[in-house]
PDB file of C-alpha atoms in Angstrom:
ATOM      1  CA  PRO E   1     149.040 -69.220  34.507  1.00 56.00           C
ATOM      2  CA  GLY E   2     146.148 -69.724  36.878  1.00 63.00           C
ATOM      3  CA  LYS E   3     142.519 -69.312  36.011  1.00 66.00           C
ATOM      4  CA  ASP E   4     140.503 -66.372  37.268  1.00 70.00           C
ATOM      5  CA  PRO E   5     138.003 -67.827  39.785  1.00 71.00           C
ATOM      6  CA  ASN E   6     135.562 -64.990  38.984  1.00 77.00           C
ATOM      7  CA  ARG E   7     135.251 -66.007  35.332  1.00 79.00           C
ATOM      8  CA  HIS E   8     132.811 -68.736  34.581  1.00 79.00           C
ATOM      9  CA  SER E   9     130.119 -69.565  32.106  1.00 83.00           C
ATOM     10  CA  VAL E  10     126.904 -71.473  32.337  1.00 86.00           C
ATOM     11  CA  GLU E  11     125.202 -73.154  29.454  1.00 90.00           C
ATOM     12  CA  TYR E  12     121.452 -73.672  29.565  1.00 91.00           C
ATOM     13  CA  SER E  13     119.399 -76.107  27.544  1.00 91.00           C
ATOM     14  CA  PRO E  14     116.671 -74.744  25.277  1.00 86.00           C
ATOM     15  CA  GLU E  15     114.089 -75.988  27.780  1.00 87.00           C
ATOM     16  CA  GLU E  16     115.813 -74.147  30.644  1.00 91.00           C
ATOM     17  CA  LEU E  17     116.020 -70.957  28.582  1.00 88.00           C
ATOM     18  CA  ARG E  18     112.307 -71.222  27.733  1.00 83.00           C
ATOM     19  CA  LEU E  19     111.417 -71.710  31.401  1.00 89.00           C
ATOM     20  CA  MET E  20     113.535 -68.700  32.437  1.00 90.00           C
ATOM     21  CA  ALA E  21     111.857 -66.564  29.779  1.00 86.00           C
ATOM     22  CA  ARG E  22     108.414 -67.639  30.956  1.00 85.00           C
ATOM     23  CA  ARG E  23     109.291 -66.791  34.550  1.00 89.00           C
ATOM     24  CA  GLY E  24     110.622 -63.438  33.381  1.00 89.00           C
ATOM     25  CA  ILE E  25     107.294 -62.607  31.750  1.00 87.00           C
ATOM     26  CA  LEU E  26     105.750 -62.530  35.210  1.00 88.00           C
ATOM     27  CA  THR E  27     108.045 -59.608  36.086  1.00 90.00           C
ATOM     28  CA  VAL E  28     106.249 -57.409  33.524  1.00 90.00           C
ATOM     29  CA  ALA E  29     102.676 -58.706  33.796  1.00 90.00           C
ATOM     30  CA  ASP E  30     100.852 -60.738  36.397  1.00 92.00           C
ATOM     31  CA  LEU E  31      99.059 -63.947  35.438  1.00 92.00           C
ATOM     32  CA  PRO E  32      95.495 -62.538  35.674  1.00 93.00           C
ATOM     33  CA  SER E  33      96.487 -59.663  33.362  1.00 93.00           C
ATOM     34  CA  LEU E  34      98.102 -62.040  30.877  1.00 92.00           C
ATOM     35  CA  LEU E  35      95.047 -64.289  30.886  1.00 92.00           C
ATOM     36  CA  GLY E  36      92.709 -61.316  30.625  1.00 94.00           C
ATOM     37  CA  VAL E  37      94.490 -59.807  27.633  1.00 92.00           C
ATOM     38  CA  THR E  38      94.658 -63.216  25.953  1.00 93.00           C
ATOM     39  CA  ALA E  39      90.973 -63.851  26.592  1.00 95.00           C
ATOM     40  CA  ASP E  40      90.016 -60.381  25.347  1.00 95.00           C
ATOM     41  CA  MET E  41      91.995 -60.790  22.129  1.00 94.00           C
ATOM     42  CA  ALA E  42      90.572 -64.272  21.560  1.00 95.00           C
ATOM     43  CA  ALA E  43      87.042 -62.946  22.122  1.00 95.00           C
ATOM     44  CA  ILE E  44      87.532 -59.994  19.763  1.00 95.00           C
ATOM     45  CA  ASN E  45      89.008 -62.259  17.089  1.00 95.00           C
ATOM     46  CA  GLY E  46      86.214 -64.791  17.563  1.00 96.00           C
ATOM     47  CA  HIS E  47      83.575 -62.077  17.294  1.00 96.00           C
ATOM     48  CA  ALA E  48      85.207 -60.613  14.188  1.00 95.00           C
ATOM     49  CA  TRP E  49      85.461 -64.020  12.525  1.00 95.00           C
ATOM     50  CA  ALA E  50      81.866 -64.898  13.404  1.00 96.00           C
ATOM     51  CA  THR E  51      80.714 -61.561  11.981  1.00 95.00           C
ATOM     52  CA  LEU E  52      82.743 -62.075   8.819  1.00 95.00           C
ATOM     53  CA  LEU E  53      81.546 -65.649   8.351  1.00 96.00           C
ATOM     54  CA  GLY E  54      77.941 -64.577   8.861  1.00 95.00           C
ATOM     55  CA  ALA E  55      78.367 -61.821   6.297  1.00 95.00           C
ATOM     56  CA  LEU E  56      79.986 -64.233   3.842  1.00 96.00           C
ATOM     57  CA  GLN E  57      76.796 -66.313   3.848  1.00 96.00           C
ATOM     58  CA  THR E  58      74.602 -63.442   2.692  1.00 95.00           C
ATOM     59  CA  ALA E  59      76.826 -60.756   1.173  1.00 95.00           C
ATOM     60  CA  THR E  60      76.608 -60.154  -2.529  1.00 96.00           C
ATOM     61  CA  SER E  61      79.372 -57.547  -2.671  1.00 96.00           C
ATOM     62  CA  VAL E  62      82.647 -56.616  -1.050  1.00 95.00           C
ATOM     63  CA  GLU E  63      80.956 -53.458   0.205  1.00 96.00           C
ATOM     64  CA  GLU E  64      78.516 -55.561   2.250  1.00 95.00           C
ATOM     65  CA  LEU E  65      81.464 -57.388   3.810  1.00 95.00           C
ATOM     66  CA  ARG E  66      83.146 -54.073   4.636  1.00 94.00           C
ATOM     67  CA  THR E  67      79.941 -52.842   6.234  1.00 95.00           C
ATOM     68  CA  ALA E  68      79.669 -55.982   8.348  1.00 95.00           C
ATOM     69  CA  MET E  69      83.254 -55.567   9.513  1.00 95.00           C
ATOM     70  CA  THR E  70      82.984 -51.812  10.206  1.00 95.00           C
ATOM     71  CA  PRO E  71      83.089 -52.184  14.005  1.00 94.00           C
ATOM     72  CA  PHE E  72      86.450 -53.952  13.775  1.00 95.00           C
ATOM     73  CA  ILE E  73      88.271 -52.282  10.898  1.00 95.00           C
ATOM     74  CA  PRO E  74      89.524 -49.024  12.494  1.00 95.00           C
ATOM     75  CA  GLN E  75      90.956 -50.725  15.577  1.00 95.00           C
ATOM     76  CA  TYR E  76      92.567 -53.552  13.636  1.00 94.00           C
ATOM     77  CA  VAL E  77      94.074 -51.186  11.060  1.00 96.00           C
ATOM     78  CA  GLN E  78      95.411 -48.922  13.826  1.00 97.00           C
ATOM     79  CA  TYR E  79      96.860 -51.906  15.663  1.00 96.00           C
ATOM     80  CA  ALA E  80      98.601 -53.132  12.500  1.00 96.00           C
ATOM     81  CA  GLU E  81      99.993 -49.639  11.909  1.00 98.00           C
ATOM     82  CA  ASP E  82     101.212 -49.444  15.517  1.00 97.00           C
ATOM     83  CA  ILE E  83     102.994 -52.784  15.132  1.00 96.00           C
ATOM     84  CA  ALA E  84     104.548 -51.690  11.837  1.00 96.00           C
ATOM     85  CA  SER E  85     105.808 -48.433  13.388  1.00 97.00           C
ATOM     86  CA  GLY E  86     107.083 -50.108  16.551  1.00 95.00           C
ATOM     87  CA  ASP E  87     104.584 -48.309  18.818  1.00 97.00           C
ATOM     88  CA  ALA E  88     103.107 -51.727  19.697  1.00 96.00           C
ATOM     89  CA  LYS E  89     104.791 -55.101  19.779  1.00 95.00           C
ATOM     90  CA  MET E  90     103.572 -58.658  19.448  1.00 93.00           C
ATOM     91  CA  PRO E  91     105.300 -61.262  21.615  1.00 91.00           C
ATOM     92  CA  TYR E  92     105.287 -63.866  18.863  1.00 92.00           C
ATOM     93  CA  ILE E  93     107.156 -61.471  16.551  1.00 94.00           C
ATOM     94  CA  GLU E  94     109.723 -60.663  19.241  1.00 91.00           C
ATOM     95  CA  LYS E  95     110.187 -64.407  19.851  1.00 89.00           C
ATOM     96  CA  GLY E  96     111.211 -64.877  16.233  1.00 92.00           C
ATOM     97  CA  GLY E  97     107.967 -64.867  14.282  1.00 94.00           C
ATOM     98  CA  ILE E  98     105.432 -67.445  13.271  1.00 94.00           C
ATOM     99  CA  ASP E  99     108.025 -69.982  12.115  1.00 95.00           C
ATOM    100  CA  THR E 100     109.583 -69.926  15.586  1.00 92.00           C
ATOM    101  CA  ILE E 101     106.380 -70.206  17.600  1.00 92.00           C
ATOM    102  CA  MET E 102     104.366 -72.598  15.424  1.00 94.00           C
ATOM    103  CA  PRO E 103     106.245 -75.733  16.593  1.00 94.00           C
ATOM    104  CA  GLU E 104     105.490 -74.823  20.217  1.00 91.00           C
ATOM    105  CA  ILE E 105     101.828 -74.159  19.406  1.00 93.00           C
ATOM    106  CA  LYS E 106     101.594 -77.554  17.712  1.00 96.00           C
ATOM    107  CA  ALA E 107     103.387 -79.359  20.524  1.00 94.00           C
ATOM    108  CA  VAL E 108     101.355 -77.838  23.346  1.00 92.00           C
ATOM    109  CA  GLY E 109      98.095 -78.212  21.439  1.00 94.00           C
ATOM    110  CA  THR E 110      98.876 -81.853  20.745  1.00 96.00           C
ATOM    111  CA  ARG E 111      99.704 -82.562  24.403  1.00 94.00           C
ATOM    112  CA  VAL E 112      96.440 -80.949  25.532  1.00 94.00           C
ATOM    113  CA  ALA E 113      94.422 -82.830  22.911  1.00 95.00           C
ATOM    114  CA  GLU E 114      96.071 -86.115  23.916  1.00 95.00           C
ATOM    115  CA  TYR E 115      95.180 -85.413  27.537  1.00 93.00           C
ATOM    116  CA  PHE E 116      91.509 -85.313  26.544  1.00 93.00           C
ATOM    117  CA  THR E 117      91.717 -88.475  24.449  1.00 94.00           C
ATOM    118  CA  SER E 118      93.823 -90.623  26.782  1.00 89.00           C
ATOM    119  CA  GLY E 119      91.975 -92.940  29.051  1.00 72.00           C
TER     120      GLY E 119
END
């Protein structure tokens, strides 16, 4: 019997699949929006950590730490609840979780760091 010329399969390497996924992201959000959201989240997290670290230097009770973190707690708790309920999603979770993304974070971070240290 002959083969159906309309049936074929294509196999992609992991690198090709990653590149296709990255290109696909730009169909749901433009680059300035992606960078803006990333920068906003980094800034919020940095501010929260700085506030917490500052409070850790002087706080003598857990209540003082809670007070210092008051501006952040409701939004963070709501966000965590939204993720748990499925009303919000985190890309790293959808990609397979921290164990899946950590190797890429390490690899990219290392390449960037080596760029700065290579002559």
